[in-house]
């Protein structure tokens, strides 16, 4: 087995922290107790759900979250229509406001 494959597999396998020989030179109970108390303090279970903040975050949570919908496609089409009309008005329609073509 090559070094790269072994290196890749070593990141998937957790270190042996529960065995006294895996801790280091001193195999006393005090050091083992510190390791155990550290791992006891870690949170258990799934991570809490993060609350969306900001305008884009709330939009993403609403339309792309647990119940995704097709509303963003409708929003993009509506925005393109509004921008197209504004563009058309600025470059063409405003010149014909008071006089016929």
N, C-alpha and C. Protein backbone atom coordinates (compact mmCIF):
# COMPACT_ATOMS: atom_id res chain seq x y z
N UNK A 1 0.85 -1.17 0.00
CA UNK A 1 0.00 0.00 0.00
C UNK A 1 0.90 1.23 0.00
N UNK A 2 0.58 2.17 -0.85
CA UNK A 2 1.43 3.34 -0.97
C UNK A 2 1.23 4.28 0.21
N UNK A 3 2.14 5.23 0.32
CA UNK A 3 2.09 6.20 1.41
C UNK A 3 0.84 7.08 1.32
N UNK A 4 0.46 7.47 0.10
CA UNK A 4 -0.69 8.36 -0.09
C UNK A 4 -1.98 7.66 0.33
N UNK A 5 -2.12 6.40 -0.02
CA UNK A 5 -3.33 5.66 0.36
C UNK A 5 -3.38 5.50 1.88
N UNK A 6 -2.25 5.16 2.50
CA UNK A 6 -2.22 5.02 3.96
C UNK A 6 -2.52 6.35 4.63
N UNK A 7 -2.01 7.43 4.08
CA UNK A 7 -2.26 8.77 4.65
C UNK A 7 -3.74 9.12 4.54
N UNK A 8 -4.36 8.78 3.42
CA UNK A 8 -5.78 9.04 3.24
C UNK A 8 -6.64 8.22 4.19
N UNK A 9 -6.25 6.98 4.42
CA UNK A 9 -7.01 6.14 5.33
C UNK A 9 -6.81 6.55 6.79
N UNK A 10 -5.64 7.09 7.11
CA UNK A 10 -5.40 7.48 8.50
C UNK A 10 -6.26 8.64 8.94
N UNK A 11 -6.71 9.48 8.01
CA UNK A 11 -7.57 10.59 8.39
C UNK A 11 -8.99 10.11 8.65
N UNK A 12 -9.38 8.96 8.11
CA UNK A 12 -10.71 8.43 8.34
C UNK A 12 -10.83 7.67 9.65
N UNK A 13 -9.71 7.13 10.12
CA UNK A 13 -9.73 6.32 11.33
C UNK A 13 -9.40 7.20 12.52
N UNK A 14 -10.29 7.29 13.53
CA UNK A 14 -10.02 8.17 14.67
C UNK A 14 -8.87 7.63 15.52
N UNK A 15 -8.17 8.50 16.23
CA UNK A 15 -7.07 8.04 17.08
C UNK A 15 -7.60 7.25 18.26
N UNK A 16 -6.75 6.41 18.80
CA UNK A 16 -7.16 5.59 19.94
C UNK A 16 -6.96 6.39 21.22
N UNK A 17 -7.92 7.22 21.56
CA UNK A 17 -7.79 8.07 22.74
C UNK A 17 -8.26 7.37 24.01
N UNK A 18 -9.00 6.29 23.87
CA UNK A 18 -9.52 5.62 25.06
C UNK A 18 -8.53 4.66 25.68
N UNK A 19 -7.48 4.31 24.95
CA UNK A 19 -6.52 3.37 25.52
C UNK A 19 -5.36 4.15 26.14
N UNK A 20 -4.88 3.71 27.31
CA UNK A 20 -3.77 4.43 27.96
C UNK A 20 -2.50 4.44 27.13
N UNK A 21 -2.28 3.44 26.30
CA UNK A 21 -1.07 3.42 25.50
C UNK A 21 -1.13 4.45 24.37
N UNK A 22 -2.31 4.86 23.97
CA UNK A 22 -2.44 5.84 22.91
C UNK A 22 -2.27 7.27 23.39
N UNK A 23 -2.22 7.49 24.70
CA UNK A 23 -2.12 8.85 25.24
C UNK A 23 -0.70 9.38 25.18
N UNK A 24 0.24 8.60 25.55
CA UNK A 24 1.63 9.06 25.54
C UNK A 24 2.47 8.24 26.49
N UNK A 25 3.53 8.88 26.99
CA UNK A 25 4.49 8.16 27.83
C UNK A 25 3.91 7.81 29.20
N UNK A 26 3.29 8.77 29.85
CA UNK A 26 2.74 8.52 31.20
C UNK A 26 1.37 7.87 31.06
N UNK A 27 1.23 6.70 31.65
CA UNK A 27 -0.02 5.97 31.55
C UNK A 27 -0.76 6.01 32.89
N UNK A 28 -0.77 7.16 33.52
CA UNK A 28 -1.42 7.26 34.82
C UNK A 28 -2.91 7.58 34.64
N UNK A 29 -3.67 7.41 35.71
CA UNK A 29 -5.12 7.58 35.66
C UNK A 29 -5.52 9.04 35.56
N UNK A 30 -4.70 9.97 36.06
CA UNK A 30 -5.07 11.39 36.03
C UNK A 30 -5.12 11.90 34.60
N UNK A 31 -4.14 11.54 33.80
CA UNK A 31 -4.13 11.98 32.41
C UNK A 31 -5.29 11.36 31.64
N UNK A 32 -5.56 10.09 31.93
CA UNK A 32 -6.69 9.42 31.28
C UNK A 32 -8.00 10.09 31.67
N UNK A 33 -8.10 10.51 32.91
CA UNK A 33 -9.33 11.16 33.37
C UNK A 33 -9.52 12.51 32.67
N UNK A 34 -8.44 13.23 32.41
CA UNK A 34 -8.55 14.50 31.68
C UNK A 34 -9.07 14.28 30.26
N UNK A 35 -8.60 13.23 29.61
CA UNK A 35 -9.06 12.92 28.26
C UNK A 35 -10.54 12.54 28.28
N UNK A 36 -10.92 11.72 29.25
CA UNK A 36 -12.31 11.29 29.36
C UNK A 36 -13.21 12.48 29.67
N UNK A 37 -12.79 13.35 30.58
CA UNK A 37 -13.62 14.50 30.93
C UNK A 37 -13.75 15.46 29.73
N UNK A 38 -12.70 15.57 28.92
CA UNK A 38 -12.78 16.42 27.73
C UNK A 38 -13.84 15.89 26.77
N UNK A 39 -13.82 14.59 26.51
CA UNK A 39 -14.78 14.02 25.58
C UNK A 39 -16.18 13.96 26.16
N UNK A 40 -16.33 13.96 27.47
CA UNK A 40 -17.66 14.00 28.08
C UNK A 40 -18.31 15.36 27.89
N UNK A 41 -17.51 16.42 27.82
CA UNK A 41 -18.04 17.78 27.68
C UNK A 41 -18.49 18.10 26.26
N UNK A 42 -18.07 17.31 25.28
CA UNK A 42 -18.46 17.58 23.90
C UNK A 42 -19.96 17.38 23.72
N UNK A 43 -20.60 18.20 22.87
CA UNK A 43 -22.04 18.06 22.67
C UNK A 43 -22.38 16.76 21.94
N UNK A 44 -23.56 16.23 22.28
CA UNK A 44 -24.01 14.98 21.66
C UNK A 44 -25.22 15.27 20.79
N UNK A 45 -25.47 14.38 19.86
CA UNK A 45 -26.64 14.50 19.01
C UNK A 45 -26.38 15.38 17.80
N UNK A 46 -27.43 15.61 17.03
CA UNK A 46 -27.26 16.44 15.83
C UNK A 46 -27.04 17.90 16.19
N UNK A 47 -26.38 18.60 15.32
CA UNK A 47 -26.10 20.02 15.53
C UNK A 47 -27.40 20.81 15.47
N UNK A 48 -27.53 21.87 16.25
CA UNK A 48 -28.75 22.67 16.19
C UNK A 48 -28.89 23.37 14.84
N UNK A 49 -30.12 23.55 14.42
CA UNK A 49 -30.37 24.19 13.12
C UNK A 49 -30.02 25.66 13.20
N UNK A 50 -29.28 26.13 12.20
CA UNK A 50 -28.82 27.51 12.17
C UNK A 50 -29.94 28.40 11.64
N UNK A 51 -30.22 29.47 12.35
CA UNK A 51 -31.27 30.41 11.95
C UNK A 51 -30.70 31.32 10.85
N UNK A 52 -31.45 31.46 9.76
CA UNK A 52 -31.00 32.28 8.64
C UNK A 52 -31.06 33.76 9.02
N UNK A 53 -30.05 34.51 8.59
CA UNK A 53 -30.02 35.94 8.87
C UNK A 53 -29.72 36.67 7.57
N UNK A 54 -30.17 37.89 7.50
CA UNK A 54 -29.96 38.69 6.31
C UNK A 54 -31.02 38.43 5.27
N UNK A 55 -31.13 39.32 4.32
CA UNK A 55 -32.17 39.22 3.29
C UNK A 55 -31.96 37.99 2.41
N UNK A 56 -30.75 37.78 1.94
CA UNK A 56 -30.47 36.64 1.07
C UNK A 56 -30.57 35.32 1.82
N UNK A 57 -30.14 35.30 3.08
CA UNK A 57 -30.22 34.09 3.89
C UNK A 57 -31.66 33.67 4.15
N UNK A 58 -32.53 34.64 4.47
CA UNK A 58 -33.94 34.33 4.70
C UNK A 58 -34.62 33.88 3.40
N UNK A 59 -34.27 34.50 2.28
CA UNK A 59 -34.82 34.09 0.98
C UNK A 59 -34.42 32.66 0.66
N UNK A 60 -33.15 32.35 0.88
CA UNK A 60 -32.66 31.01 0.61
C UNK A 60 -33.33 29.98 1.52
N UNK A 61 -33.51 30.32 2.80
CA UNK A 61 -34.15 29.40 3.74
C UNK A 61 -35.62 29.19 3.37
N UNK A 62 -36.27 30.22 2.86
CA UNK A 62 -37.69 30.11 2.54
C UNK A 62 -37.95 29.31 1.27
N UNK A 63 -37.17 29.56 0.23
CA UNK A 63 -37.46 28.95 -1.07
C UNK A 63 -36.56 27.77 -1.43
N UNK A 64 -35.41 27.61 -0.78
CA UNK A 64 -34.51 26.50 -1.10
C UNK A 64 -34.31 25.57 0.09
N UNK A 65 -35.01 25.78 1.19
CA UNK A 65 -34.81 25.01 2.41
C UNK A 65 -35.46 23.65 2.37
N UNK A 66 -36.26 23.36 3.40
CA UNK A 66 -36.88 22.03 3.52
C UNK A 66 -37.95 21.79 2.45
N UNK A 67 -38.68 22.83 2.08
CA UNK A 67 -39.73 22.70 1.06
C UNK A 67 -39.40 23.60 -0.13
N UNK A 68 -38.51 23.15 -1.02
CA UNK A 68 -38.14 23.99 -2.16
C UNK A 68 -39.31 24.18 -3.11
N UNK A 69 -39.35 25.34 -3.75
CA UNK A 69 -40.43 25.64 -4.68
C UNK A 69 -39.86 26.28 -5.94
N UNK A 70 -40.75 26.51 -6.90
CA UNK A 70 -40.35 27.10 -8.17
C UNK A 70 -40.51 28.62 -8.16
N UNK A 71 -40.81 29.20 -7.03
CA UNK A 71 -41.02 30.65 -6.95
C UNK A 71 -39.79 31.46 -7.37
N UNK A 72 -38.56 31.05 -7.10
CA UNK A 72 -37.42 31.84 -7.57
C UNK A 72 -37.37 31.98 -9.10
N UNK A 73 -37.84 30.97 -9.82
CA UNK A 73 -37.87 31.07 -11.28
C UNK A 73 -38.84 32.16 -11.70
N UNK A 74 -40.02 32.20 -11.04
CA UNK A 74 -41.01 33.24 -11.32
C UNK A 74 -40.45 34.61 -10.96
N UNK A 75 -39.71 34.70 -9.85
CA UNK A 75 -39.12 35.97 -9.43
C UNK A 75 -38.10 36.46 -10.46
N UNK A 76 -37.29 35.55 -10.98
CA UNK A 76 -36.29 35.93 -11.98
C UNK A 76 -36.97 36.40 -13.27
N UNK A 77 -38.02 35.70 -13.69
CA UNK A 77 -38.74 36.11 -14.90
C UNK A 77 -39.36 37.49 -14.70
N UNK A 78 -39.97 37.71 -13.54
CA UNK A 78 -40.56 39.02 -13.25
C UNK A 78 -39.51 40.12 -13.22
N UNK A 79 -38.37 39.85 -12.62
CA UNK A 79 -37.29 40.84 -12.57
C UNK A 79 -36.77 41.16 -13.97
N UNK A 80 -36.66 40.15 -14.83
CA UNK A 80 -36.20 40.38 -16.20
C UNK A 80 -37.22 41.22 -16.98
N UNK A 81 -38.51 40.99 -16.75
CA UNK A 81 -39.53 41.79 -17.43
C UNK A 81 -39.45 43.25 -16.99
N UNK A 82 -39.33 43.47 -15.67
CA UNK A 82 -39.25 44.83 -15.14
C UNK A 82 -37.98 45.53 -15.64
N UNK A 83 -36.85 44.85 -15.59
CA UNK A 83 -35.61 45.45 -16.08
C UNK A 83 -35.66 45.71 -17.58
N UNK A 84 -36.27 44.81 -18.34
CA UNK A 84 -36.40 45.00 -19.77
C UNK A 84 -37.26 46.20 -20.11
N UNK A 85 -38.36 46.37 -19.36
CA UNK A 85 -39.21 47.52 -19.61
C UNK A 85 -38.49 48.82 -19.25
N UNK A 86 -37.80 48.82 -18.12
CA UNK A 86 -37.04 50.02 -17.73
C UNK A 86 -35.99 50.37 -18.78
N UNK A 87 -35.32 49.39 -19.28
CA UNK A 87 -34.31 49.59 -20.31
C UNK A 87 -34.96 50.12 -21.59
N UNK A 88 -36.08 49.54 -21.98
CA UNK A 88 -36.78 49.98 -23.18
C UNK A 88 -37.30 51.40 -23.02
N UNK A 89 -37.81 51.72 -21.85
CA UNK A 89 -38.31 53.07 -21.62
C UNK A 89 -37.17 54.09 -21.69
N UNK A 90 -36.06 53.79 -21.04
CA UNK A 90 -34.95 54.73 -20.99
C UNK A 90 -34.37 55.00 -22.37
N UNK A 91 -34.20 53.95 -23.17
CA UNK A 91 -33.53 54.12 -24.46
C UNK A 91 -34.48 54.41 -25.63
N UNK A 92 -35.79 54.17 -25.46
CA UNK A 92 -36.66 54.36 -26.60
C UNK A 92 -37.96 55.09 -26.26
N UNK A 93 -38.70 54.61 -25.31
CA UNK A 93 -40.05 55.12 -25.08
C UNK A 93 -40.10 56.53 -24.53
N UNK A 94 -39.12 56.97 -23.79
CA UNK A 94 -39.16 58.31 -23.21
C UNK A 94 -39.05 59.40 -24.28
N UNK A 95 -38.48 59.05 -25.41
CA UNK A 95 -38.35 60.03 -26.48
C UNK A 95 -39.67 60.22 -27.24
N UNK A 96 -40.61 59.29 -27.08
CA UNK A 96 -41.89 59.37 -27.77
C UNK A 96 -43.02 59.68 -26.81
N UNK A 97 -42.70 60.20 -25.65
CA UNK A 97 -43.72 60.45 -24.64
C UNK A 97 -44.70 61.53 -25.10
N UNK A 98 -44.23 62.64 -25.65
CA UNK A 98 -45.10 63.75 -26.01
C UNK A 98 -45.36 63.87 -27.52
N UNK A 99 -44.53 63.28 -28.35
CA UNK A 99 -44.71 63.40 -29.78
C UNK A 99 -44.80 61.98 -30.39
N UNK A 100 -45.57 61.90 -31.43
CA UNK A 100 -45.71 60.61 -32.12
C UNK A 100 -44.48 60.35 -32.97
N UNK A 101 -44.22 59.15 -33.25
CA UNK A 101 -43.06 58.74 -34.03
C UNK A 101 -43.27 59.00 -35.49
